[in-house]
Amino acid sequence: MVDVDEFRELTAAAASVQDPRAEAELLDASLALWRGRPLSSVDSSSLSRDVVPALEERHLLALHRRIAIGLDHGEAADHIPRLRQLLAEKPLEERFWAQLITALQRSGRGADAVRAYDRCRRILDTELGVEPGPDVRAAHRSVLGHDPPRPAPPPDPPPATTREPVRAAAPGAHRPPAPSPLWERTEDLAALDRLLTRSGDHGCLIVVDGPAGVGKTALARHWSYLRAPRFPNGLMRADLSGYAPRRPADPSAVLRAFLLGLGYRPREIPGTLDARSALLRTALSGRRTLLLLDNARSADQVRPLLPGPGNTVVVTSRNQLRGLVARNGAHRHTLAPLSVAAAAELLMLATGERGAAEQAAAQRLAQLFGGLPMALCSVAAVVSGAVPSRDGTGAAPWTTALRTAHAAMRDSLSWSLAALSPQAQELFGRLPYVPGRLVGIREAAALSGAPEERARHLLDELSQTHLLEQPEGDGYRMPHFPVPPRRWAAGPPTGRT
């Protein structure tokens, strides 16, 4: 069966059912088949003239009905991005302007709803010289309060199932607990929002990468809290321990924890990795779940944990995980350190210090630690007395905080070093540590004793894990490290700080 026939059958089936949830599922399946203009690969003027317009109108009818169901069942905010994209492509479709105005109003965005009406009116006047039709005017009157707005009913309860809903910590069906506030991460949160919006109802795979201590986990958790309403089937979270004093998490064990959290009994869980992975995809099929896979070591560790379409996955890692981008269509977002000014302000706020001397100390520490939130939070915890000093020397609070943060960053950076291949470790140990200094292929080959092509691969391995930066051209640059590499441990330390 070709997609066109399947699309027709699914939309016909949707029109015949009485249950709105079942109708929505059939419409979602039909709309998922739509990929651009239909029959574009067929060179036929008669098809383009007689068949394609009818198919496109059927597609718009299915879209309109699916959004209408969502508006009637408490999903107004979810459909706003889809409506905006649709109207950007088809600005004269009044039926969708009416839905956009209604969706904005029901999402508590009355001012935006009025602006949408004004934009619709201007477009219709400019393009056609007409006023908006009755549906758009009715939606506008509702926003202005001339007609009482119809309250959106609560979302339908989840379908009956023998499985328990997704639970917290491995999995959680409710909104995750509010995390600590972020500092200066508005643009990063907006970037993740854009990726989610562009994916629509299909779900997406996002990799948040960056150097040790830059705040990847904090960003991902904060974003998952803000966007929890977009995922009615909850949050599933796992620490993959890719860079930690213990061995990286076994994907098979993570899958078992997920499946237990979904309500499967131990005897129902298969013994092999592939079978567990397939069962997870089946369990999450047709659901809208957010998976947060924290501290991943490699793409191979992540792939078995990926659910099917409709679900969204956020992976954090010190590794760029380029394999997920190339093979699985992941979107990368690299997190940069805070600016020195923002880092110093964060430090002052966290410690409660306000004096001139403390402000100068905060500026120096912000520069020393390169704007890395992990080190700054460690400093703030010691200065504020939230955690005891590690060194026990009785030194002044800022001095003690400096030593404690150094120790924490040294341990954390050593885990990055331990994850490298032996040759990459050896090359990194021989590189001159001068922040900002460029390292070329020939220099790396001379230092490692390897051919230039092999040296290039070693430099790339260091770059993938943010131990080197690659600016424009073939050179690689030494980043600023809060602790000089010569002081890092040769392998992972025995305990976590």
One Martini backbone bead per residue (centre of mass of N, CA, C, O) as a GRO file, in nm:
protein
  497
    1MET     BB    1   0.095   0.037   0.024
    2VAL     BB    2   0.058   0.355  -0.024
    3ASP     BB    3   0.047   0.653   0.132
    4VAL     BB    4  -0.211   0.761   0.001
    5ASP     BB    5  -0.397   0.524   0.076
    6GLU     BB    6  -0.344   0.532   0.381
    7PHE     BB    7  -0.442   0.817   0.426
    8ARG     BB    8  -0.733   0.771   0.337
    9GLU     BB    9  -0.805   0.544   0.539
   10LEU     BB   10  -0.745   0.698   0.802
   11THR     BB   11  -0.941   0.938   0.760
   12ALA     BB   12  -1.192   0.764   0.730
   13ALA     BB   13  -1.173   0.628   1.007
   14ALA     BB   14  -1.182   0.888   1.176
   15ALA     BB   15  -1.477   0.974   1.075
   16SER     BB   16  -1.617   0.697   1.213
   17VAL     BB   17  -1.553   0.776   1.494
   18GLN     BB   18  -1.643   0.873   1.839
   19ASP     BB   19  -1.368   0.882   1.971
   20PRO     BB   20  -1.143   1.132   2.009
   21ARG     BB   21  -0.886   0.970   2.071
   22ALA     BB   22  -0.901   0.778   1.830
   23GLU     BB   23  -0.912   0.997   1.617
   24ALA     BB   24  -0.637   1.127   1.684
   25GLU     BB   25  -0.463   0.878   1.624
   26LEU     BB   26  -0.542   0.854   1.324
   27LEU     BB   27  -0.453   1.138   1.243
   28ASP     BB   28  -0.158   1.115   1.325
   29ALA     BB   29  -0.095   0.883   1.129
   30SER     BB   30  -0.169   1.037   0.869
   31LEU     BB   31   0.020   1.290   0.910
   32ALA     BB   32   0.294   1.125   0.917
   33LEU     BB   33   0.279   1.072   0.592
   34TRP     BB   34   0.340   1.371   0.544
   35ARG     BB   35   0.576   1.479   0.266
   36GLY     BB   36   0.487   1.717   0.131
   37ARG     BB   37   0.420   1.710  -0.183
   38PRO     BB   38   0.224   1.519  -0.356
   39LEU     BB   39   0.352   1.344  -0.621
   40SER     BB   40   0.633   1.489  -0.703
   41SER     BB   41   0.775   1.231  -0.856
   42VAL     BB   42   0.541   1.267  -1.063
   43ASP     BB   43   0.509   1.305  -1.418
   44SER     BB   44   0.191   1.471  -1.402
   45SER     BB   45  -0.053   1.689  -1.495
   46SER     BB   46  -0.316   1.544  -1.409
   47LEU     BB   47  -0.242   1.494  -1.115
   48SER     BB   48  -0.182   1.792  -1.040
   49ARG     BB   49  -0.480   1.885  -1.120
   50ASP     BB   50  -0.684   1.640  -0.993
   51VAL     BB   51  -0.540   1.519  -0.716
   52VAL     BB   52  -0.365   1.705  -0.536
   53PRO     BB   53  -0.574   1.914  -0.430
   54ALA     BB   54  -0.748   1.704  -0.278
   55LEU     BB   55  -0.525   1.607  -0.088
   56GLU     BB   56  -0.457   1.881   0.042
   57GLU     BB   57  -0.742   1.927   0.159
   58ARG     BB   58  -0.747   1.672   0.332
   59HIS     BB   59  -0.508   1.756   0.504
   60LEU     BB   60  -0.635   2.018   0.622
   61LEU     BB   61  -0.876   1.879   0.752
   62ALA     BB   62  -0.712   1.699   0.941
   63LEU     BB   63  -0.568   1.925   1.089
   64HIS     BB   64  -0.816   2.079   1.189
   65ARG     BB   65  -0.936   1.843   1.352
   66ARG     BB   66  -0.695   1.784   1.537
   67ILE     BB   67  -0.688   2.067   1.669
   68ALA     BB   68  -0.975   2.067   1.775
   69ILE     BB   69  -0.933   1.839   1.974
   70GLY     BB   70  -0.711   1.976   2.136
   71LEU     BB   71  -0.884   2.225   2.225
   72ASP     BB   72  -1.106   2.029   2.373
   73HIS     BB   73  -0.838   1.880   2.551
   74GLY     BB   74  -0.605   2.081   2.673
   75GLU     BB   75  -0.390   2.151   2.396
   76ALA     BB   76  -0.333   2.442   2.304
   77ALA     BB   77  -0.021   2.495   2.336
   78ASP     BB   78   0.075   2.259   2.145
   79HIS     BB   79  -0.055   2.407   1.866
   80ILE     BB   80   0.085   2.677   1.812
   81PRO     BB   81   0.337   2.606   1.638
   82ARG     BB   82   0.179   2.470   1.409
   83LEU     BB   83   0.005   2.717   1.331
   84ARG     BB   84   0.231   2.912   1.264
   85GLN     BB   85   0.360   2.745   1.039
   86LEU     BB   86   0.110   2.719   0.860
   87LEU     BB   87   0.061   3.035   0.825
   88ALA     BB   88   0.334   3.091   0.687
   89GLU     BB   89   0.241   2.916   0.431
   90LYS     BB   90  -0.095   2.987   0.487
   91PRO     BB   91  -0.226   3.303   0.534
   92LEU     BB   92  -0.544   3.247   0.411
   93GLU     BB   93  -0.629   3.049   0.649
   94GLU     BB   94  -0.887   3.113   0.855
   95ARG     BB   95  -0.933   2.855   1.027
   96PHE     BB   96  -0.640   2.886   1.163
   97TRP     BB   97  -0.673   3.161   1.288
   98ALA     BB   98  -0.900   3.083   1.480
   99GLN     BB   99  -0.731   2.869   1.631
  100LEU     BB  100  -0.502   3.052   1.727
  101ILE     BB  101  -0.669   3.246   1.895
  102THR     BB  102  -0.785   3.028   2.083
  103ALA     BB  103  -0.517   2.908   2.185
  104LEU     BB  104  -0.410   3.167   2.315
  105GLN     BB  105  -0.640   3.217   2.509
  106ARG     BB  106  -0.624   2.926   2.655
  107SER     BB  107  -0.310   3.007   2.739
  108GLY     BB  108  -0.317   3.314   2.852
  109ARG     BB  109  -0.283   3.499   2.556
  110GLY     BB  110  -0.457   3.760   2.480
  111ALA     BB  111  -0.264   3.960   2.337
  112ASP     BB  112  -0.174   3.761   2.117
  113ALA     BB  113  -0.458   3.717   2.001
  114VAL     BB  114  -0.501   4.007   1.904
  115ARG     BB  115  -0.254   4.016   1.719
  116ALA     BB  116  -0.348   3.788   1.534
  117TYR     BB  117  -0.596   3.928   1.429
  118ASP     BB  118  -0.456   4.177   1.307
  119ARG     BB  119  -0.284   4.016   1.108
  120CYS     BB  120  -0.512   3.884   0.954
  121ARG     BB  121  -0.653   4.143   0.860
  122ARG     BB  122  -0.412   4.259   0.699
  123ILE     BB  123  -0.372   4.027   0.500
  124LEU     BB  124  -0.657   4.023   0.376
  125ASP     BB  125  -0.655   4.318   0.282
  126THR     BB  126  -0.399   4.306   0.103
  127GLU     BB  127  -0.469   4.044  -0.075
  128LEU     BB  128  -0.820   4.073  -0.095
  129GLY     BB  129  -1.003   4.304   0.040
  130VAL     BB  130  -1.092   4.169   0.322
  131GLU     BB  131  -1.261   4.046   0.584
  132PRO     BB  132  -1.303   3.857   0.826
  133GLY     BB  133  -1.466   3.594   0.914
  134PRO     BB  134  -1.676   3.447   1.143
  135ASP     BB  135  -1.468   3.273   1.298
  136VAL     BB  136  -1.264   3.497   1.361
  137ARG     BB  137  -1.462   3.696   1.495
  138ALA     BB  138  -1.550   3.505   1.723
  139ALA     BB  139  -1.271   3.471   1.851
  140HIS     BB  140  -1.232   3.774   1.907
  141ARG     BB  141  -1.477   3.818   2.091
  142SER     BB  142  -1.386   3.623   2.310
  143VAL     BB  143  -1.132   3.780   2.392
  144LEU     BB  144  -1.302   4.055   2.458
  145GLY     BB  145  -1.583   3.940   2.606
  146HIS     BB  146  -1.852   3.928   2.431
  147ASP     BB  147  -1.797   3.625   2.460
  148PRO     BB  148  -1.803   3.353   2.628
  149PRO     BB  149  -1.571   3.143   2.704
  150ARG     BB  150  -1.486   2.824   2.639
  151PRO     BB  151  -1.397   2.593   2.838
  152ALA     BB  152  -1.143   2.385   2.883
  153PRO     BB  153  -1.114   2.075   2.921
  154PRO     BB  154  -0.980   1.832   3.056
  155PRO     BB  155  -0.784   1.595   3.014
  156ASP     BB  156  -0.776   1.295   2.930
  157PRO     BB  157  -0.748   1.006   3.043
  158PRO     BB  158  -0.573   0.751   3.041
  159PRO     BB  159  -0.564   0.465   2.920
  160ALA     BB  160  -0.623   0.163   2.988
  161THR     BB  161  -0.398  -0.034   3.200
  162THR     BB  162  -0.170  -0.275   3.337
  163ARG     BB  163   0.010  -0.042   3.370
  164GLU     BB  164   0.199   0.172   3.510
  165PRO     BB  165   0.288   0.466   3.538
  166VAL     BB  166   0.521   0.677   3.507
  167ARG     BB  167   0.785   0.736   3.718
  168ALA     BB  168   1.003   0.873   3.873
  169ALA     BB  169   1.343   0.868   3.861
  170ALA     BB  170   1.310   0.682   3.650
  171PRO     BB  171   1.005   0.726   3.647
  172GLY     BB  172   0.766   1.018   3.574
  173ALA     BB  173   0.424   1.137   3.553
  174HIS     BB  174   0.509   1.389   3.682
  175ARG     BB  175   0.617   1.671   3.775
  176PRO     BB  176   0.908   1.775   3.834
  177PRO     BB  177   1.101   1.908   4.043
  178ALA     BB  178   1.215   2.200   4.125
  179PRO     BB  179   1.482   2.362   4.042
  180SER     BB  180   1.731   2.547   4.037
  181PRO     BB  181   1.825   2.831   3.937
  182LEU     BB  182   1.932   2.991   3.668
  183TRP     BB  183   2.224   3.146   3.496
  184GLU     BB  184   2.242   3.279   3.198
  185ARG     BB  185   2.018   3.066   3.011
  186THR     BB  186   1.807   3.175   2.806
  187GLU     BB  187   1.925   3.097   2.525
  188ASP     BB  188   1.940   2.792   2.577
  189LEU     BB  189   1.641   2.743   2.629
  190ALA     BB  190   1.548   2.855   2.353
  191ALA     BB  191   1.697   2.646   2.179
  192LEU     BB  192   1.538   2.401   2.282
  193ASP     BB  193   1.261   2.505   2.201
  194ARG     BB  194   1.312   2.512   1.896
  195LEU     BB  195   1.359   2.211   1.859
  196LEU     BB  196   1.080   2.123   1.963
  197THR     BB  197   0.904   2.286   1.766
  198ARG     BB  198   1.016   2.164   1.496
  199SER     BB  199   0.917   1.862   1.566
  200GLY     BB  200   0.658   1.857   1.703
  201ASP     BB  201   0.503   1.531   1.723
  202HIS     BB  202   0.782   1.356   1.667
  203GLY     BB  203   1.011   1.439   1.810
  204CYS     BB  204   1.344   1.443   1.974
  205LEU     BB  205   1.710   1.471   1.954
  206ILE     BB  206   1.924   1.588   2.220
  207VAL     BB  207   2.252   1.737   2.252
  208VAL     BB  208   2.427   1.826   2.549
  209ASP     BB  209   2.733   1.985   2.528
  210GLY     BB  210   3.047   1.996   2.722
  211PRO     BB  211   3.234   2.076   2.959
  212ALA     BB  212   3.336   2.043   3.257
  213GLY     BB  213   3.111   2.215   3.471
  214VAL     BB  214   2.893   2.389   3.280
  215GLY     BB  215   2.570   2.275   3.320
  216LYS     BB  216   2.406   2.046   3.172
  217THR     BB  217   2.221   1.919   3.384
  218ALA     BB  218   2.081   2.177   3.481
  219LEU     BB  219   1.957   2.252   3.213
  220ALA     BB  220   1.796   1.992   3.153
  221ARG     BB  221   1.624   1.996   3.415
  222HIS     BB  222   1.498   2.272   3.380
  223TRP     BB  223   1.365   2.223   3.107
  224SER     BB  224   1.193   1.976   3.192
  225TYR     BB  225   1.023   2.140   3.389
  226LEU     BB  226   0.905   2.356   3.193
  227ARG     BB  227   0.809   2.110   2.969
  228ALA     BB  228   0.622   1.894   3.105
  229PRO     BB  229   0.333   1.956   2.972
  230ARG     BB  230   0.430   1.827   2.686
  231PHE     BB  231   0.447   1.544   2.875
  232PRO     BB  232   0.196   1.342   2.982
  233ASN     BB  233   0.388   1.068   3.033
  234GLY     BB  234   0.653   1.198   3.128
  235LEU     BB  235   0.954   1.114   3.311
  236MET     BB  236   1.280   0.987   3.216
  237ARG     BB  237   1.567   0.892   3.420
  238ALA     BB  238   1.937   0.876   3.369
  239ASP     BB  239   2.252   0.776   3.490
  240LEU     BB  240   2.538   0.689   3.286
  241SER     BB  241   2.832   0.739   3.398
  242GLY     BB  242   3.057   0.834   3.185
  243TYR     BB  243   3.172   1.056   3.410
  244ALA     BB  244   3.313   0.864   3.663
  245PRO     BB  245   3.424   0.655   3.925
  246ARG     BB  246   3.253   0.467   3.765
  247ARG     BB  247   3.109   0.273   3.565
  248PRO     BB  248   2.937   0.268   3.306
  249ALA     BB  249   2.632   0.225   3.218
  250ASP     BB  250   2.424  -0.031   3.142
  251PRO     BB  251   2.180  -0.040   2.913
  252SER     BB  252   2.034  -0.294   3.017
  253ALA     BB  253   1.989  -0.187   3.308
  254VAL     BB  254   1.831   0.066   3.230
  255LEU     BB  255   1.599  -0.080   3.089
  256ARG     BB  256   1.502  -0.234   3.333
  257ALA     BB  257   1.430   0.014   3.503
  258PHE     BB  258   1.224   0.130   3.311
  259LEU     BB  259   1.031  -0.117   3.296
  260LEU     BB  260   0.967  -0.125   3.594
  261GLY     BB  261   0.852   0.170   3.599
  262LEU     BB  262   0.618   0.081   3.382
  263GLY     BB  263   0.517  -0.216   3.529
  264TYR     BB  264   0.696  -0.442   3.489
  265ARG     BB  265   0.778  -0.753   3.549
  266PRO     BB  266   1.057  -0.932   3.578
  267ARG     BB  267   0.948  -1.181   3.397
  268GLU     BB  268   0.881  -0.974   3.144
  269ILE     BB  269   1.186  -0.930   3.107
  270PRO     BB  270   1.420  -0.952   2.904
  271GLY     BB  271   1.768  -1.056   2.860
  272THR     BB  272   1.819  -0.874   2.618
  273LEU     BB  273   1.897  -0.583   2.475
  274ASP     BB  274   1.715  -0.584   2.219
  275ALA     BB  275   1.452  -0.670   2.363
  276ARG     BB  276   1.437  -0.433   2.561
  277SER     BB  277   1.436  -0.209   2.349
  278ALA     BB  278   1.176  -0.302   2.206
  279LEU     BB  279   0.991  -0.281   2.457
  280LEU     BB  280   1.019   0.020   2.502
  281ARG     BB  281   0.902   0.110   2.230
  282THR     BB  282   0.629  -0.023   2.278
  283ALA     BB  283   0.553   0.120   2.549
  284LEU     BB  284   0.595   0.424   2.398
  285SER     BB  285   0.388   0.396   2.197
  286GLY     BB  286   0.193   0.683   2.154
  287ARG     BB  287   0.366   0.859   2.332
  288ARG     BB  288   0.464   1.144   2.558
  289THR     BB  289   0.801   1.145   2.632
  290LEU     BB  290   1.070   1.222   2.857
  291LEU     BB  291   1.421   1.175   2.811
  292LEU     BB  292   1.692   1.171   3.054
  293LEU     BB  293   2.037   1.143   2.956
  294ASP     BB  294   2.298   1.137   3.172
  295ASN     BB  295   2.624   1.121   3.119
  296ALA     BB  296   2.742   1.031   2.846
  297ARG     BB  297   2.989   0.846   2.662
  298SER     BB  298   2.819   0.726   2.409
  299ALA     BB  299   2.630   0.631   2.144
  300ASP     BB  300   2.608   0.325   2.219
  301GLN     BB  301   2.475   0.383   2.500
  302VAL     BB  302   2.209   0.529   2.380
  303ARG     BB  303   2.056   0.377   2.148
  304PRO     BB  304   1.889   0.155   2.318
  305LEU     BB  305   1.716   0.410   2.466
  306LEU     BB  306   1.550   0.472   2.225
  307PRO     BB  307   1.259   0.568   2.125
  308GLY     BB  308   1.003   0.643   1.960
  309PRO     BB  309   0.798   0.827   1.816
  310GLY     BB  310   0.706   1.135   2.006
  311ASN     BB  311   0.956   1.131   2.161
  312THR     BB  312   1.192   1.282   2.391
  313VAL     BB  313   1.554   1.341   2.389
  314VAL     BB  314   1.802   1.412   2.645
  315VAL     BB  315   2.154   1.456   2.616
  316THR     BB  316   2.438   1.439   2.822
  317SER     BB  317   2.783   1.555   2.744
  318ARG     BB  318   3.133   1.572   2.681
  319ASN     BB  319   3.049   1.449   2.427
  320GLN     BB  320   2.938   1.512   2.100
  321LEU     BB  321   2.801   1.270   1.961
  322ARG     BB  322   2.817   1.238   1.638
  323GLY     BB  323   2.668   0.968   1.582
  324LEU     BB  324   2.381   1.079   1.649
  325VAL     BB  325   2.377   1.280   1.418
  326ALA     BB  326   2.439   1.091   1.171
  327ARG     BB  327   2.228   0.835   1.249
  328ASN     BB  328   1.982   0.989   1.447
  329GLY     BB  329   1.929   1.310   1.418
  330ALA     BB  330   2.069   1.488   1.603
  331HIS     BB  331   2.085   1.775   1.819
  332ARG     BB  332   2.317   2.020   1.886
  333HIS     BB  333   2.418   2.169   2.214
  334THR     BB  334   2.653   2.397   2.314
  335LEU     BB  335   2.793   2.468   2.627
  336ALA     BB  336   2.891   2.756   2.777
  337PRO     BB  337   3.040   2.950   2.967
  338LEU     BB  338   3.039   3.197   3.167
  339SER     BB  339   3.075   3.496   3.220
  340VAL     BB  340   3.256   3.674   3.436
  341ALA     BB  341   3.031   3.863   3.531
  342ALA     BB  342   2.815   3.644   3.583
  343ALA     BB  343   2.985   3.470   3.776
  344ALA     BB  344   3.031   3.684   3.995
  345GLU     BB  345   2.733   3.741   4.053
  346LEU     BB  346   2.660   3.455   4.138
  347LEU     BB  347   2.859   3.437   4.374
  348MET     BB  348   2.744   3.672   4.541
  349LEU     BB  349   2.456   3.561   4.565
  350ALA     BB  350   2.527   3.280   4.698
  351THR     BB  351   2.697   3.411   4.952
  352GLY     BB  352   2.599   3.716   5.039
  353GLU     BB  353   2.805   3.906   4.937
  354ARG     BB  354   2.903   4.287   4.929
  355GLY     BB  355   3.180   4.363   4.939
  356ALA     BB  356   3.461   4.477   4.785
  357ALA     BB  357   3.647   4.238   4.847
  358GLU     BB  358   3.447   4.015   4.757
  359GLN     BB  359   3.415   4.116   4.469
  360ALA     BB  360   3.710   4.078   4.386
  361ALA     BB  361   3.720   3.776   4.451
  362ALA     BB  362   3.498   3.692   4.253
  363GLN     BB  363   3.642   3.784   3.999
  364ARG     BB  364   3.892   3.600   4.028
  365LEU     BB  365   3.739   3.329   4.038
  366ALA     BB  366   3.592   3.354   3.769
  367GLN     BB  367   3.855   3.352   3.605
  368LEU     BB  368   3.990   3.095   3.713
  369PHE     BB  369   3.712   2.912   3.642
  370GLY     BB  370   3.582   3.006   3.363
  371GLY     BB  371   3.263   3.003   3.434
  372LEU     BB  372   3.212   2.743   3.610
  373PRO     BB  373   2.951   2.635   3.796
  374MET     BB  374   3.072   2.407   3.966
  375ALA     BB  375   3.293   2.574   4.104
  376LEU     BB  376   3.113   2.806   4.212
  377CYS     BB  377   2.931   2.625   4.392
  378SER     BB  378   3.162   2.526   4.569
  379VAL     BB  379   3.243   2.797   4.679
  380ALA     BB  380   2.966   2.885   4.795
  381ALA     BB  381   2.932   2.650   4.998
  382VAL     BB  382   3.176   2.726   5.176
  383VAL     BB  383   3.127   3.029   5.237
  384SER     BB  384   2.822   2.969   5.351
  385GLY     BB  385   2.843   2.676   5.512
  386ALA     BB  386   2.704   2.422   5.368
  387VAL     BB  387   3.000   2.313   5.363
  388PRO     BB  388   3.276   2.168   5.446
  389SER     BB  389   3.592   2.160   5.460
  390ARG     BB  390   3.857   1.964   5.320
  391ASP     BB  391   4.140   2.068   5.461
  392GLY     BB  392   4.148   2.178   5.769
  393THR     BB  393   4.322   2.468   5.809
  394GLY     BB  394   4.162   2.744   5.884
  395ALA     BB  395   4.113   2.917   5.662
  396ALA     BB  396   3.988   3.129   5.479
  397PRO     BB  397   3.704   3.101   5.300
  398TRP     BB  398   3.817   3.165   5.016
  399THR     BB  399   4.061   2.974   5.032
  400THR     BB  400   3.904   2.717   5.089
  401ALA     BB  401   3.726   2.731   4.837
  402LEU     BB  402   3.954   2.708   4.634
  403ARG     BB  403   4.053   2.426   4.716
  404THR     BB  404   3.787   2.273   4.682
  405ALA     BB  405   3.736   2.341   4.382
  406HIS     BB  406   3.995   2.223   4.274
  407ALA     BB  407   3.939   1.933   4.360
  408ALA     BB  408   3.676   1.893   4.204
  409MET     BB  409   3.792   1.958   3.918
  410ARG     BB  410   4.015   1.750   3.910
  411ASP     BB  411   3.837   1.503   3.927
  412SER     BB  412   3.653   1.563   3.684
  413LEU     BB  413   3.880   1.586   3.466
  414SER     BB  414   3.994   1.297   3.504
  415TRP     BB  415   3.751   1.154   3.366
  416SER     BB  416   3.815   1.257   3.084
  417LEU     BB  417   4.093   1.129   3.061
  418ALA     BB  418   4.004   0.825   3.115
  419ALA     BB  419   3.822   0.813   2.836
  420LEU     BB  420   4.065   0.786   2.678
  421SER     BB  421   4.292   0.692   2.488
  422PRO     BB  422   4.615   0.623   2.539
  423GLN     BB  423   4.725   0.810   2.312
  424ALA     BB  424   4.563   1.063   2.392
  425GLN     BB  425   4.678   1.089   2.673
  426GLU     BB  426   4.972   1.119   2.590
  427LEU     BB  427   4.943   1.369   2.417
  428PHE     BB  428   4.817   1.556   2.629
  429GLY     BB  429   5.068   1.541   2.825
  430ARG     BB  430   5.261   1.689   2.589
  431LEU     BB  431   5.116   1.938   2.582
  432PRO     BB  432   5.123   2.263   2.593
  433TYR     BB  433   5.016   2.468   2.865
  434VAL     BB  434   4.840   2.719   2.678
  435PRO     BB  435   4.610   2.930   2.666
  436GLY     BB  436   4.524   2.957   2.316
  437ARG     BB  437   4.707   2.763   2.196
  438LEU     BB  438   4.822   2.636   1.903
  439VAL     BB  439   4.771   2.309   1.746
  440GLY     BB  440   4.920   2.111   1.521
  441ILE     BB  441   4.971   1.833   1.339
  442ARG     BB  442   5.280   1.826   1.341
  443GLU     BB  443   5.320   1.864   1.642
  444ALA     BB  444   5.158   1.613   1.728
  445ALA     BB  445   5.334   1.411   1.578
  446ALA     BB  446   5.599   1.474   1.728
  447LEU     BB  447   5.491   1.418   2.022
  448SER     BB  448   5.372   1.113   1.949
  449GLY     BB  449   5.506   0.954   1.695
  450ALA     BB  450   5.292   0.994   1.475
  451PRO     BB  451   5.127   1.012   1.219
  452GLU     BB  452   4.942   1.264   1.094
  453GLU     BB  453   4.670   1.112   1.074
  454ARG     BB  454   4.674   1.010   1.366
  455ALA     BB  455   4.702   1.287   1.501
  456ARG     BB  456   4.432   1.392   1.403
  457HIS     BB  457   4.259   1.185   1.558
  458LEU     BB  458   4.358   1.265   1.841
  459LEU     BB  459   4.267   1.558   1.833
  460ASP     BB  460   3.968   1.490   1.783
  461GLU     BB  461   3.924   1.338   2.047
  462LEU     BB  462   3.980   1.588   2.225
  463SER     BB  463   3.758   1.766   2.098
  464GLN     BB  464   3.504   1.591   2.159
  465THR     BB  465   3.580   1.633   2.491
  466HIS     BB  466   3.684   1.938   2.544
  467LEU     BB  467   4.022   1.944   2.555
  468LEU     BB  468   3.975   2.084   2.283
  469GLU     BB  469   3.982   2.337   2.039
  470GLN     BB  470   3.820   2.424   1.712
  471PRO     BB  471   3.885   2.637   1.508
  472GLU     BB  472   3.958   2.776   1.242
  473GLY     BB  473   4.084   2.528   1.073
  474ASP     BB  474   4.354   2.296   1.170
  475GLY     BB  475   4.363   2.396   1.445
  476TYR     BB  476   4.429   2.375   1.800
  477ARG     BB  477   4.299   2.468   2.127
  478MET     BB  478   4.369   2.572   2.437
  479PRO     BB  479   4.195   2.577   2.704
  480HIS     BB  480   4.056   2.674   2.994
  481PHE     BB  481   4.176   2.559   3.306
  482PRO     BB  482   4.134   2.549   3.649
  483VAL     BB  483   4.335   2.301   3.613
  484PRO     BB  484   4.619   2.189   3.547
  485PRO     BB  485   4.691   1.896   3.386
  486ARG     BB  486   4.943   1.810   3.564
  487ARG     BB  487   4.726   1.772   3.824
  488TRP     BB  488   4.605   1.537   3.722
  489ALA     BB  489   4.496   1.240   3.725
  490ALA     BB  490   4.560   0.943   3.559
  491GLY     BB  491   4.288   0.868   3.691
  492PRO     BB  492   4.029   0.786   3.853
  493PRO     BB  493   3.911   0.837   4.141
  494THR     BB  494   3.787   0.684   4.436
  495GLY     BB  495   3.615   0.952   4.482
  496ARG     BB  496   3.359   1.166   4.531
  497THR     BB  497   3.286   1.530   4.553
   0.00000   0.00000   0.00000
